[in-house]
Amino acid sequence: SSSTTASKLPALIQRRHALRRRISKFRALQAVYMPAALALLSEDDRANLEVEQVEGIRLGLPSDFKTMHRQRICDAKLAHIESLLRESQCNDALEDLRNKLHGLSHLYHTKKKNIRHQGANTRSYAYISKQEGYKKQAVEKYRHARHTLLALIGPGDWELRLQVLQDEDVRHMVDDDPQTAKKKRKRKQGPAEGQRLLSWIWRGVDTDGDPTLT
C-alpha cells in the first residue's frame, strides 16, 4: 500500500546516504591506488555520485574495465584481490541457494501434507512466494559474481566447480514444487524417468547442504 511505502522511505533514504558516504571513501582510496580509473569514471554518468539511486552507481572496480585497459588502470594485485572476492561471492551464493531450496522443499512438502483451509493456503502461498524471491536473489548474485570472475581471470579449471547456472540447474534433490511436478507429468516417460541426475550445485555437499564430499 501507499502508506507502507511511505513508511519505508526514511529508512531507504538513510541507507542511501550511508552508502553514498562509503562510496565517497572508496573514491578516496581509488585516488591513491587507481588514479587512472578516476579519470575514466569522471566521464561516465553511471559513476556520478549525485544521483538519487546511489545503489546503481558504477564503482570502477578492476572488473569494470576491459582486459586491454586494466593493466594500465590498476595493479595486477588489485584484480587478483577482486577475483578472490568474486569467488567467495560465488560460493556464498551457492550455499545460500541450497539453503533456500532446502527451505522451499520443506514448505511445499508441509503444504501438500498438512494445509487444507483457504486462509492457511493463502498465507502459505504468500510465504512461499517470498521465499521464491529470496531464491531468485541468490541465483542472480551467483550469476553476477561468476560473470565478473570470468571477466577477471578468464576461462579455466575453476569453471568445472563454478559452472554456468542454468534455470534447470536450480532444483532441489527432491522436487516438491507442484509446478515442477506438473512439468514432469507432461514430459514423455523415458528410461531415465524417476532417476533424474542430481544438479551440479549439490556436488561436494551432504544432504544438509554442508560441503563434505568431493
XYZ file of N, CA, C and O in Angstrom:
856
model
N 0.833 -1.195 0.000
C 0.000 0.000 0.000
C 0.869 1.245 0.000
O 2.060 1.194 0.282
N 0.229 2.405 -0.281
C 0.971 3.663 -0.344
C 1.498 4.065 1.023
O 2.586 4.618 1.148
N 0.715 3.775 2.096
C 1.166 4.122 3.446
C 2.376 3.315 3.858
O 3.295 3.813 4.505
N 2.390 2.026 3.480
C 3.533 1.162 3.795
C 4.779 1.631 3.062
O 5.873 1.684 3.623
N 4.603 2.008 1.797
C 5.731 2.502 1.005
C 6.289 3.776 1.599
O 7.508 3.963 1.700
N 5.389 4.670 2.034
C 5.820 5.938 2.621
C 6.601 5.719 3.905
O 7.567 6.426 4.188
N 6.194 4.722 4.696
C 6.872 4.468 5.967
C 8.281 3.927 5.754
O 9.140 4.054 6.627
N 8.503 3.311 4.601
C 9.822 2.746 4.311
C 10.774 3.785 3.737
O 11.984 3.565 3.720
N 10.251 4.903 3.248
C 11.090 5.896 2.586
C 12.205 6.454 3.465
O 13.348 6.535 3.017
N 11.912 6.879 4.711
C 13.003 7.419 5.539
C 14.158 6.444 5.714
O 15.320 6.842 5.632
N 13.851 5.173 5.960
C 14.899 4.168 6.136
C 15.693 3.999 4.850
O 16.927 3.878 4.877
N 14.994 4.020 3.709
C 15.671 3.889 2.421
C 16.596 5.074 2.171
O 17.731 4.906 1.712
N 16.119 6.263 2.497
C 16.934 7.473 2.306
C 18.181 7.424 3.186
O 19.283 7.777 2.755
N 18.012 6.989 4.425
C 19.157 6.877 5.341
C 20.185 5.888 4.808
O 21.393 6.139 4.865
N 19.708 4.777 4.287
C 20.629 3.776 3.749
C 21.375 4.320 2.535
O 22.566 4.050 2.348
N 20.677 5.083 1.718
C 21.329 5.662 0.543
C 22.377 6.693 0.941
O 23.448 6.770 0.324
N 22.080 7.480 1.953
C 23.062 8.459 2.441
C 24.300 7.741 2.981
O 25.441 8.161 2.724
N 24.070 6.667 3.735
C 25.186 5.896 4.295
C 26.018 5.275 3.184
O 27.264 5.286 3.237
N 25.349 4.750 2.169
C 26.057 4.145 1.046
C 26.850 5.199 0.274
O 27.990 4.954 -0.141
N 26.275 6.375 0.116
C 26.968 7.451 -0.591
C 28.258 7.833 0.132
O 29.297 8.074 -0.499
N 28.198 7.873 1.458
C 29.404 8.196 2.240
C 30.474 7.121 2.075
O 31.669 7.434 1.974
N 30.048 5.878 2.042
C 31.008 4.782 1.886
C 31.643 4.801 0.495
O 32.842 4.541 0.348
N 30.847 5.124 -0.505
C 31.402 5.199 -1.859
C 32.363 6.377 -1.974
O 33.400 6.287 -2.661
N 32.069 7.466 -1.293
C 32.975 8.617 -1.295
C 34.329 8.236 -0.703
O 35.387 8.640 -1.213
N 34.307 7.447 0.380
C 35.561 6.975 0.972
C 36.292 6.047 0.011
O 37.525 6.062 -0.081
N 35.498 5.229 -0.708
C 36.084 4.323 -1.687
C 36.760 5.117 -2.811
O 37.842 4.756 -3.286
N 36.125 6.211 -3.232
C 36.713 7.065 -4.267
C 38.062 7.638 -3.795
O 38.997 7.775 -4.590
N 38.156 7.976 -2.512
C 39.421 8.499 -1.976
C 40.516 7.442 -2.064
O 41.677 7.753 -2.375
N 40.165 6.192 -1.806
C 41.139 5.103 -1.940
C 41.516 4.879 -3.402
O 42.669 4.593 -3.718
N 40.541 5.035 -4.277
C 40.833 4.891 -5.707
C 41.839 5.939 -6.172
O 42.673 5.666 -7.040
N 41.740 7.137 -5.612
C 42.671 8.202 -5.992
C 44.112 7.821 -5.665
O 45.053 8.282 -6.324
N 44.290 6.957 -4.667
C 45.633 6.521 -4.266
C 46.080 5.309 -5.074
O 47.209 5.263 -5.594
N 45.196 4.299 -5.192
C 45.589 3.023 -5.777
C 45.187 2.862 -7.250
O 45.765 2.030 -7.953
N 44.184 3.624 -7.698
C 43.727 3.522 -9.084
C 43.441 4.913 -9.659
O 42.320 5.191 -10.100
N 44.406 5.810 -9.657
C 44.142 7.181 -10.118
C 43.674 7.254 -11.568
O 42.856 8.113 -11.916
N 44.165 6.345 -12.404
C 43.757 6.356 -13.810
C 42.278 6.015 -13.963
O 41.624 6.462 -14.916
N 41.749 5.246 -13.018
C 40.333 4.873 -13.085
C 39.439 6.084 -12.872
O 38.382 6.208 -13.505
N 39.844 6.978 -11.984
C 39.028 8.151 -11.699
C 38.873 9.032 -12.927
O 37.809 9.643 -13.137
N 39.910 9.117 -13.734
C 39.828 9.934 -14.945
C 38.765 9.383 -15.892
O 38.002 10.148 -16.501
N 38.698 8.067 -15.999
C 37.684 7.449 -16.860
C 36.290 7.556 -16.252
O 35.316 7.819 -16.953
N 36.203 7.365 -14.940
C 34.903 7.419 -14.274
C 34.305 8.819 -14.301
O 33.082 8.987 -14.297
N 35.166 9.833 -14.328
C 34.676 11.207 -14.349
C 33.906 11.516 -15.629
O 33.105 12.458 -15.678
N 34.129 10.707 -16.673
C 33.449 10.900 -17.949
C 32.242 9.977 -18.102
O 31.593 9.988 -19.148
N 31.962 9.206 -17.078
C 30.873 8.223 -17.134
C 29.737 8.664 -16.211
O 29.913 8.760 -14.994
N 28.578 8.935 -16.786
C 27.423 9.366 -15.986
C 27.001 8.315 -14.967
O 26.429 8.647 -13.923
N 27.300 7.040 -15.248
C 26.905 5.963 -14.323
C 27.730 5.985 -13.046
O 27.377 5.316 -12.064
N 28.838 6.731 -13.041
C 29.704 6.807 -11.864
C 29.462 8.073 -11.051
O 30.149 8.312 -10.051
N 28.484 8.865 -11.454
C 28.188 10.130 -10.773
C 27.529 9.879 -9.418
O 26.506 9.200 -9.331
N 28.120 10.424 -8.369
C 27.578 10.235 -7.016
C 26.327 11.057 -6.761
O 25.556 10.764 -5.847
N 26.104 12.082 -7.543
C 24.977 12.985 -7.299
C 23.715 12.482 -7.983
O 23.114 13.153 -8.828
N 23.315 11.292 -7.625
C 22.074 10.721 -8.135
C 21.278 10.189 -6.950
O 21.823 9.929 -5.876
N 19.976 10.036 -7.151
C 19.125 9.566 -6.054
C 19.369 8.092 -5.761
O 19.557 7.703 -4.614
N 19.377 7.270 -6.804
C 19.547 5.829 -6.624
C 21.037 5.488 -6.624
O 21.581 4.943 -7.582
N 21.664 5.812 -5.516
C 23.115 5.662 -5.411
C 23.543 4.196 -5.477
O 24.695 3.885 -5.802
N 22.605 3.279 -5.203
C 22.950 1.851 -5.231
C 23.276 1.365 -6.649
O 23.816 0.277 -6.824
N 22.934 2.167 -7.660
C 23.216 1.769 -9.035
C 24.483 2.369 -9.602
O 24.783 2.207 -10.793
N 25.262 3.039 -8.775
C 26.466 3.719 -9.239
C 27.537 2.714 -9.671
O 27.736 1.682 -9.028
N 28.225 3.053 -10.738
C 29.354 2.237 -11.184
C 30.551 2.539 -10.290
O 31.010 3.673 -10.193
N 31.069 1.508 -9.633
C 32.158 1.698 -8.682
C 33.512 1.883 -9.360
O 34.355 2.635 -8.880
N 33.721 1.185 -10.441
C 35.026 1.254 -11.077
C 36.018 0.273 -10.483
O 37.194 0.593 -10.304
N 35.538 -0.930 -10.172
C 36.417 -1.997 -9.718
C 37.231 -2.515 -10.910
O 36.884 -2.241 -12.062
N 38.304 -3.247 -10.667
C 39.106 -3.761 -11.785
C 38.276 -4.468 -12.849
O 38.539 -4.340 -14.044
N 37.259 -5.213 -12.436
C 36.430 -5.955 -13.393
C 35.580 -5.043 -14.267
O 35.052 -5.491 -15.289
N 35.418 -3.789 -13.881
C 34.617 -2.852 -14.673
C 35.320 -2.415 -15.958
O 34.693 -1.801 -16.823
N 36.597 -2.718 -16.046
C 37.373 -2.262 -17.189
C 37.801 -3.450 -18.049
O 38.087 -4.529 -17.534
N 37.844 -3.242 -19.334
C 38.234 -4.294 -20.250
C 39.675 -4.723 -19.981
O 40.497 -3.933 -19.528
N 39.938 -5.975 -20.286
C 41.259 -6.546 -20.001
C 42.379 -5.712 -20.617
O 43.427 -5.501 -19.994
N 42.161 -5.202 -21.818
C 43.202 -4.450 -22.512
C 43.558 -3.140 -21.804
O 44.661 -2.625 -21.950
N 42.600 -2.613 -21.002
C 42.844 -1.361 -20.289
C 43.219 -1.575 -18.820
O 43.773 -0.685 -18.191
N 42.917 -2.752 -18.307
C 43.035 -2.985 -16.862
C 44.475 -2.843 -16.357
O 44.703 -2.328 -15.261
N 45.431 -3.287 -17.157
C 46.823 -3.255 -16.709
C 47.336 -1.842 -16.477
O 48.142 -1.610 -15.581
N 46.858 -0.890 -17.250
C 47.320 0.481 -17.053
C 46.466 1.243 -16.034
O 46.851 2.314 -15.583
N 45.322 0.667 -15.674
C 44.426 1.326 -14.732
C 44.711 0.906 -13.297
O 44.618 1.712 -12.370
N 45.083 -0.344 -13.106
C 45.307 -0.821 -11.737
C 46.378 -1.889 -11.707
O 46.683 -2.533 -12.718
N 46.947 -2.082 -10.540
C 47.948 -3.119 -10.322
C 47.282 -4.494 -10.416
O 46.125 -4.671 -10.039
N 48.039 -5.465 -10.913
C 47.512 -6.818 -11.060
C 47.066 -7.402 -9.723
O 46.159 -8.237 -9.669
N 47.691 -6.951 -8.627
C 47.316 -7.454 -7.302
C 45.880 -7.079 -6.944
O 45.178 -7.841 -6.279
N 45.446 -5.893 -7.385
C 44.079 -5.469 -7.093
C 43.070 -6.340 -7.832
O 42.029 -6.718 -7.273
N 43.380 -6.656 -9.088
C 42.496 -7.540 -9.845
C 42.443 -8.926 -9.203
O 41.380 -9.565 -9.159
N 43.575 -9.389 -8.682
C 43.617 -10.698 -8.017
C 42.771 -10.682 -6.746
O 42.040 -11.642 -6.466
N 42.865 -9.591 -6.001
C 42.070 -9.477 -4.772
C 40.586 -9.513 -5.105
O 39.796 -10.179 -4.424
N 40.196 -8.813 -6.160
C 38.774 -8.838 -6.532
C 38.354 -10.231 -6.994
O 37.231 -10.671 -6.713
N 39.237 -10.931 -7.701
C 38.890 -12.283 -8.154
C 38.636 -13.215 -6.964
O 37.731 -14.057 -7.002
N 39.418 -13.043 -5.890
C 39.189 -13.837 -4.679
C 37.842 -13.484 -4.046
O 37.112 -14.361 -3.563
N 37.519 -12.201 -4.061
C 36.235 -11.750 -3.539
C 35.084 -12.339 -4.347
O 34.101 -12.838 -3.774
N 35.209 -12.311 -5.668
C 34.134 -12.824 -6.526
C 33.970 -14.335 -6.372
O 32.850 -14.845 -6.403
N 35.082 -15.034 -6.192
C 34.990 -16.479 -5.983
C 34.260 -16.780 -4.675
O 33.422 -17.689 -4.608
N 34.559 -15.992 -3.648
C 33.857 -16.163 -2.371
C 32.378 -15.842 -2.521
O 31.522 -16.520 -1.927
N 32.060 -14.825 -3.315
C 30.657 -14.486 -3.554
C 29.934 -15.627 -4.246
O 28.777 -15.919 -3.922
N 30.602 -16.259 -5.207
C 30.001 -17.413 -5.878
C 29.683 -18.520 -4.879
O 28.581 -19.086 -4.874
N 30.654 -18.836 -4.035
C 30.462 -19.899 -3.050
C 29.362 -19.548 -2.050
O 28.545 -20.404 -1.687
N 29.347 -18.302 -1.602
C 28.322 -17.873 -0.651
C 26.930 -17.935 -1.291
O 25.958 -18.349 -0.644
N 26.848 -17.498 -2.549
C 25.556 -17.504 -3.238
C 25.048 -18.922 -3.444
O 23.846 -19.192 -3.301
N 25.956 -19.850 -3.768
C 25.552 -21.244 -3.938
C 25.060 -21.843 -2.621
O 24.060 -22.566 -2.590
N 25.763 -21.530 -1.548
C 25.338 -22.029 -0.233
C 23.970 -21.463 0.134
O 23.096 -22.178 0.638
N 23.785 -20.174 -0.126
C 22.503 -19.537 0.142
C 21.407 -20.166 -0.707
O 20.300 -20.424 -0.220
N 21.713 -20.421 -1.977
C 20.731 -21.037 -2.874
C 20.339 -22.426 -2.381
O 19.147 -22.774 -2.364
N 21.312 -23.223 -1.972
C 20.990 -24.558 -1.464
C 20.111 -24.471 -0.216
O 19.156 -25.252 -0.055
N 20.418 -23.519 0.657
C 19.594 -23.354 1.864
C 18.161 -22.967 1.496
O 17.198 -23.464 2.098
N 18.023 -22.078 0.516
C 16.681 -21.655 0.090
C 15.927 -22.825 -0.527
O 14.715 -22.990 -0.309
N 16.612 -23.650 -1.300
C 15.963 -24.812 -1.908
C 15.547 -25.828 -0.853
O 14.475 -26.438 -0.956
N 16.382 -26.015 0.165
C 16.007 -26.890 1.282
C 14.728 -26.371 1.939
O 13.791 -27.133 2.201
N 14.716 -25.063 2.221
C 13.565 -24.469 2.882
C 12.300 -24.570 2.051
O 11.223 -24.908 2.559
N 12.407 -24.296 0.758
C 11.242 -24.365 -0.119
C 10.733 -25.793 -0.265
O 9.518 -26.025 -0.310
N 11.649 -26.743 -0.323
C 11.230 -28.136 -0.409
C 10.407 -28.525 0.817
O 9.371 -29.190 0.709
N 10.876 -28.073 1.987
C 10.144 -28.354 3.227
C 8.772 -27.669 3.216
O 7.767 -28.266 3.606
N 8.723 -26.428 2.726
C 7.462 -25.682 2.692
C 6.450 -26.347 1.762
O 5.271 -26.500 2.109
N 6.903 -26.742 0.578
C 5.992 -27.399 -0.366
C 5.502 -28.733 0.189
O 4.329 -29.088 0.041
N 6.399 -29.467 0.825
C 6.020 -30.767 1.393
C 4.998 -30.579 2.515
O 3.999 -31.303 2.582
N 5.249 -29.605 3.395
C 4.333 -29.343 4.509
C 2.973 -28.896 4.003
O 1.927 -29.326 4.498
N 2.985 -28.020 3.008
C 1.724 -27.520 2.446
C 0.913 -28.652 1.833
O -0.299 -28.749 2.025
N 1.588 -29.516 1.100
C 0.897 -30.612 0.433
C 0.300 -31.595 1.433
O -0.799 -32.140 1.226
N 1.006 -31.809 2.556
C 0.567 -32.817 3.516
C -0.431 -32.290 4.541
O -1.329 -33.018 4.971
N -0.274 -31.015 4.946
C -0.997 -30.556 6.133
C -1.972 -29.400 5.927
O -2.872 -29.213 6.742
N -1.787 -28.595 4.886
C -2.594 -27.377 4.770
C -3.783 -27.614 3.847
O -3.614 -28.037 2.700
N -4.989 -27.336 4.363
C -6.216 -27.593 3.613
C -7.102 -26.346 3.470
O -7.672 -26.103 2.425
N -7.252 -25.561 4.524
C -8.207 -24.461 4.513
C -7.707 -23.298 3.670
O -6.498 -23.087 3.504
N -8.666 -22.505 3.143
C -8.329 -21.430 2.218
C -7.421 -20.378 2.859
O -6.445 -19.929 2.257
N -7.734 -19.995 4.107
C -6.931 -18.980 4.779
C -5.493 -19.426 4.958
O -4.551 -18.676 4.694
N -5.329 -20.656 5.404
C -3.983 -21.198 5.598
C -3.262 -21.340 4.270
O -2.062 -21.099 4.165
N -4.023 -21.717 3.226
C -3.433 -21.835 1.903
C -2.924 -20.494 1.395
O -1.850 -20.402 0.811
N -3.714 -19.439 1.615
C -3.330 -18.097 1.171
C -2.059 -17.640 1.865
O -1.141 -17.113 1.231
N -2.002 -17.851 3.185
C -0.800 -17.468 3.936
C 0.408 -18.284 3.485
O 1.524 -17.763 3.381
N 0.172 -19.553 3.227
C 1.265 -20.417 2.789
C 1.809 -19.981 1.435
O 3.025 -19.902 1.227
N 0.908 -19.663 0.507
C 1.331 -19.200 -0.816
C 2.122 -17.896 -0.713
O 3.119 -17.702 -1.415
N 1.670 -17.004 0.151
C 2.354 -15.719 0.314
C 3.766 -15.923 0.841
O 4.718 -15.283 0.363
N 3.913 -16.806 1.812
C 5.236 -17.053 2.390
C 6.145 -17.763 1.387
O 7.328 -17.429 1.256
N 5.578 -18.724 0.662
C 6.357 -19.431 -0.348
C 6.814 -18.466 -1.438
O 7.960 -18.519 -1.900
N 5.922 -17.567 -1.841
C 6.273 -16.578 -2.856
C 7.434 -15.703 -2.400
O 8.342 -15.377 -3.180
N 7.418 -15.336 -1.133
C 8.506 -14.527 -0.568
C 9.827 -15.296 -0.610
O 10.873 -14.739 -0.981
N 9.781 -16.566 -0.245
C 10.994 -17.386 -0.250
C 11.497 -17.636 -1.677
O 12.706 -17.717 -1.911
N 10.563 -17.740 -2.623
C 10.957 -17.886 -4.029
C 11.718 -16.638 -4.490
O 12.662 -16.728 -5.276
N 11.303 -15.483 -3.991
C 12.009 -14.247 -4.318
C 13.426 -14.254 -3.793
O 14.365 -13.833 -4.488
N 13.605 -14.749 -2.574
C 14.952 -14.857 -1.993
C 15.807 -15.842 -2.799
O 17.015 -15.629 -2.977
N 15.179 -16.907 -3.270
C 15.903 -17.879 -4.095
C 16.407 -17.218 -5.379
O 17.564 -17.412 -5.777
N 15.568 -16.426 -6.008
C 15.962 -15.744 -7.241
C 17.095 -14.763 -6.984
O 17.982 -14.590 -7.829
N 17.089 -14.117 -5.833
C 18.181 -13.200 -5.485
C 19.508 -13.938 -5.389
O 20.545 -13.435 -5.839
N 19.481 -15.137 -4.803
C 20.701 -15.941 -4.695
C 21.201 -16.346 -6.074
O 22.409 -16.341 -6.341
N 20.269 -16.694 -6.958
C 20.639 -17.060 -8.330
C 21.295 -15.881 -9.039
O 22.346 -16.018 -9.685
N 20.680 -14.705 -8.921
C 21.215 -13.509 -9.579
C 22.581 -13.132 -9.016
O 23.477 -12.716 -9.760
N 22.753 -13.277 -7.704
C 24.038 -12.975 -7.087
C 25.119 -13.904 -7.623
O 26.238 -13.462 -7.946
N 24.815 -15.187 -7.727
C 25.804 -16.137 -8.244
C 26.171 -15.807 -9.687
O 27.358 -15.778 -10.050
N 25.158 -15.587 -10.516
C 25.417 -15.324 -11.932
C 26.254 -14.064 -12.128
O 27.153 -14.037 -12.974
N 25.964 -13.032 -11.364
C 26.734 -11.789 -11.484
C 28.172 -12.008 -11.037
O 29.118 -11.567 -11.713
N 28.358 -12.691 -9.903
C 29.701 -12.921 -9.384
C 30.511 -13.790 -10.341
O 31.697 -13.538 -10.578
N 29.887 -14.802 -10.903
C 30.595 -15.678 -11.831
C 30.971 -14.939 -13.112
O 32.076 -15.110 -13.647
N 30.052 -14.138 -13.635
C 30.334 -13.352 -14.839
C 31.530 -12.423 -14.610
O 32.407 -12.289 -15.474
N 31.569 -11.815 -13.431
C 32.666 -10.913 -13.092
C 33.973 -11.683 -12.941
O 35.030 -11.233 -13.394
N 33.906 -12.848 -12.303
C 35.103 -13.673 -12.129
C 35.668 -14.089 -13.485
O 36.890 -14.062 -13.697
N 34.797 -14.447 -14.412
C 35.237 -14.830 -15.748
C 35.922 -13.660 -16.451
O 36.935 -13.838 -17.138
N 35.378 -12.447 -16.261
C 35.982 -11.261 -16.870
C 37.361 -10.980 -16.286
O 38.243 -10.464 -16.980
N 37.570 -11.345 -15.022
C 38.843 -11.058 -14.356
C 39.935 -12.056 -14.694
O 41.083 -11.684 -14.941
N 39.603 -13.342 -14.687
C 40.656 -14.357 -14.815
C 40.515 -15.225 -16.053
O 41.403 -16.024 -16.349
N 39.406 -15.079 -16.781
C 39.234 -15.851 -17.998
C 38.865 -17.299 -17.735
O 38.765 -17.733 -16.591
N 38.673 -18.083 -18.796
C 38.305 -19.500 -18.644
C 39.398 -20.290 -17.942
O 40.572 -19.921 -17.977
N 38.981 -21.392 -17.286
C 39.954 -22.229 -16.596
C 39.293 -23.398 -15.902
O 38.077 -23.610 -16.012
N 40.097 -24.151 -15.165
C 39.582 -25.329 -14.454
C 38.543 -24.957 -13.407
O 37.721 -25.805 -13.018
N 38.587 -23.718 -12.924
C 37.627 -23.288 -11.901
C 36.185 -23.398 -12.394
O 35.260 -23.538 -11.595
N 36.002 -23.378 -13.733
C 34.648 -23.451 -14.297
C 34.021 -24.832 -14.119
O 32.798 -24.978 -14.248
N 34.842 -25.842 -13.818
C 34.293 -27.166 -13.544
C 33.570 -27.187 -12.204
O 32.617 -27.946 -12.005
N 34.031 -26.345 -11.291
C 33.438 -26.279 -9.951
C 32.349 -25.213 -9.872
O 31.305 -25.424 -9.252
N 32.620 -24.077 -10.504
C 31.649 -22.978 -10.525
C 31.104 -22.862 -11.944
O 31.567 -22.060 -12.748
N 30.117 -23.677 -12.241
C 29.599 -23.763 -13.598
C 28.596 -22.651 -13.894
O 28.136 -21.947 -12.989
N 28.266 -22.534 -15.178
C 27.182 -21.634 -15.562
C 25.894 -22.160 -14.931
O 25.588 -23.355 -15.029
N 25.153 -21.285 -14.273
C 23.929 -21.694 -13.574
C 22.722 -21.492 -14.484
O 22.245 -20.372 -14.678
N 22.254 -22.590 -15.060
C 21.062 -22.549 -15.909
C 19.805 -22.665 -15.039
O 19.869 -23.159 -13.907
N 18.670 -22.247 -15.591
C 17.418 -22.328 -14.837
C 17.123 -23.762 -14.396
O 16.643 -24.000 -13.279
N 17.434 -24.729 -15.278
C 17.140 -26.127 -14.948
C 18.060 -26.689 -13.870
O 17.784 -27.753 -13.311
N 19.150 -25.982 -13.576
C 20.053 -26.414 -12.503
C 19.524 -26.040 -11.123
O 19.963 -26.607 -10.115
N 18.609 -25.090 -11.087
C 18.104 -24.574 -9.807
C 16.967 -25.474 -9.337
O 15.791 -25.215 -9.571
N 17.335 -26.569 -8.719
C 16.337 -27.526 -8.231
C 16.879 -28.262 -7.018
O 18.086 -28.406 -6.847
N 15.954 -28.725 -6.207
C 16.324 -29.467 -5.010
C 16.613 -30.917 -5.379
O 16.353 -31.355 -6.503
N 17.165 -31.658 -4.434
C 17.418 -33.084 -4.658
C 16.114 -33.829 -4.943
O 16.059 -34.744 -5.758
N 15.048 -33.405 -4.241
C 13.714 -33.961 -4.454
C 12.786 -32.796 -4.720
O 12.726 -31.850 -3.933
N 12.062 -32.829 -5.842
C 11.197 -31.716 -6.216
C 9.823 -31.868 -5.574
O 9.057 -32.760 -5.924
N 9.512 -30.955 -4.627
C 8.179 -30.908 -4.037
C 7.361 -29.760 -4.613
O 6.210 -29.584 -4.252
N 7.989 -28.962 -5.489
C 7.298 -27.851 -6.117
C 6.244 -28.410 -7.059
O 6.549 -29.148 -7.996
N 4.957 -28.097 -6.849
C 3.898 -28.648 -7.698
C 4.056 -28.249 -9.159
O 3.659 -28.986 -10.053
N 4.623 -27.087 -9.437
C 4.830 -26.666 -10.819
C 5.847 -27.578 -11.511
O 5.683 -27.949 -12.672
N 6.895 -27.936 -10.780
C 7.895 -28.846 -11.327
C 7.290 -30.222 -11.571
O 7.536 -30.852 -12.604
N 6.490 -30.678 -10.633
C 5.845 -31.981 -10.782
C 4.905 -31.996 -11.981
O 4.821 -32.986 -12.712
N 4.220 -30.879 -12.202
C 3.304 -30.772 -13.335
C 4.056 -30.870 -14.650
O 3.621 -31.533 -15.600
N 5.215 -30.214 -14.722
C 6.039 -30.270 -15.930
C 6.538 -31.689 -16.173
O 6.638 -32.148 -17.302
N 6.873 -32.384 -15.088
C 7.357 -33.760 -15.221
C 6.280 -34.655 -15.834
O 6.564 -35.503 -16.679
N 5.029 -34.461 -15.410
C 3.947 -35.298 -15.914
C 3.717 -35.071 -17.400
O 3.279 -35.966 -18.118
N 3.997 -33.863 -17.856
C 3.785 -33.531 -19.263
C 4.865 -34.125 -20.161
O 4.658 -34.312 -21.351
N 6.047 -34.390 -19.581
C 7.124 -34.951 -20.381
C 6.848 -36.424 -20.661
O 6.210 -37.120 -19.881
N 7.362 -36.880 -21.780
C 7.224 -38.303 -22.100
C 8.048 -39.130 -21.127
O 9.150 -38.765 -20.775
N 7.493 -40.256 -20.748
C 8.204 -41.143 -19.839
C 9.351 -41.811 -20.586
O 9.137 -42.506 -21.586
N 10.569 -41.598 -20.124
C 11.741 -42.193 -20.760
C 12.371 -43.206 -19.834
O 11.934 -43.391 -18.696
N 13.395 -43.860 -20.286
C 14.048 -44.891 -19.456
C 14.680 -44.343 -18.194
O 14.867 -45.068 -17.244
N 14.996 -43.006 -18.202
C 15.654 -42.430 -17.025
C 14.663 -41.712 -16.122
O 15.059 -41.075 -15.162
N 13.361 -41.800 -16.448
C 12.365 -41.118 -15.628
C 12.396 -41.667 -14.209
O 12.436 -42.878 -13.989
N 12.401 -40.796 -13.219
C 12.468 -41.211 -11.825
C 13.892 -41.322 -11.329
O 14.122 -41.540 -10.163
N 14.857 -41.188 -12.255
C 16.265 -41.249 -11.863
C 16.989 -40.016 -12.398
O 18.037 -40.110 -13.028
N 16.382 -38.886 -12.203
C 16.930 -37.631 -12.698
C 18.285 -37.354 -12.053
O 18.469 -37.542 -10.854
N 19.220 -36.926 -12.883
C 20.544 -36.633 -12.369
C 20.514 -35.480 -11.387
O 19.760 -34.519 -11.562
N 21.343 -35.575 -10.371
C 21.448 -34.523 -9.366
C 22.060 -33.286 -10.007
O 23.026 -33.381 -10.758
N 21.501 -32.124 -9.714
C 22.048 -30.874 -10.234
C 23.471 -30.676 -9.726
O 23.802 -31.041 -8.597
N 24.320 -30.060 -10.547
C 25.723 -29.870 -10.170
C 25.879 -29.020 -8.911
O 26.913 -29.094 -8.241
N 24.877 -28.227 -8.574
C 25.010 -27.347 -7.404
C 25.100 -28.140 -6.100
O 25.504 -27.591 -5.066
N 24.745 -29.439 -6.144
C 24.794 -30.256 -4.936
C 26.060 -31.094 -4.848
O 26.252 -31.831 -3.883
N 26.923 -31.001 -5.829
C 28.165 -31.764 -5.774
C 29.048 -31.249 -4.634
O 29.224 -30.053 -4.460
N 29.621 -32.188 -3.888
C 30.518 -31.792 -2.811
C 29.819 -31.361 -1.545
O 30.444 -30.820 -0.647
N 28.498 -31.595 -1.444
C 27.784 -31.260 -0.208
C 26.972 -32.464 0.226
O 26.588 -33.307 -0.583
N 26.720 -32.554 1.546
C 25.868 -33.631 2.025
C 24.419 -33.201 1.911
O 24.104 -32.134 1.419
N 23.506 -34.010 2.369
C 22.081 -33.727 2.218
C 21.622 -32.550 3.041
O 20.536 -32.041 2.857
N 22.441 -32.079 3.969
C 22.102 -30.889 4.757
C 22.722 -29.623 4.166
O 22.581 -28.549 4.719
N 23.422 -29.771 3.030
C 23.992 -28.611 2.389
C 25.381 -28.243 2.883
O 25.911 -27.194 2.529
N 26.012 -29.114 3.694
C 27.355 -28.831 4.181
C 28.395 -29.443 3.245
O 28.283 -30.606 2.860
N 29.437 -28.667 2.887
C 30.453 -29.213 1.997
C 31.320 -30.258 2.686
O 32.114 -29.941 3.536
N 31.115 -31.511 2.310
C 31.885 -32.576 2.955
C 32.447 -33.567 1.941
O 33.477 -34.168 2.184
N 31.738 -33.754 0.838
C 32.142 -34.774 -0.119
C 32.845 -34.150 -1.307
O 32.693 -32.969 -1.578
N 33.611 -34.909 -2.043
C 34.297 -34.432 -3.237
C 33.788 -35.168 -4.455
O 33.141 -36.188 -4.336
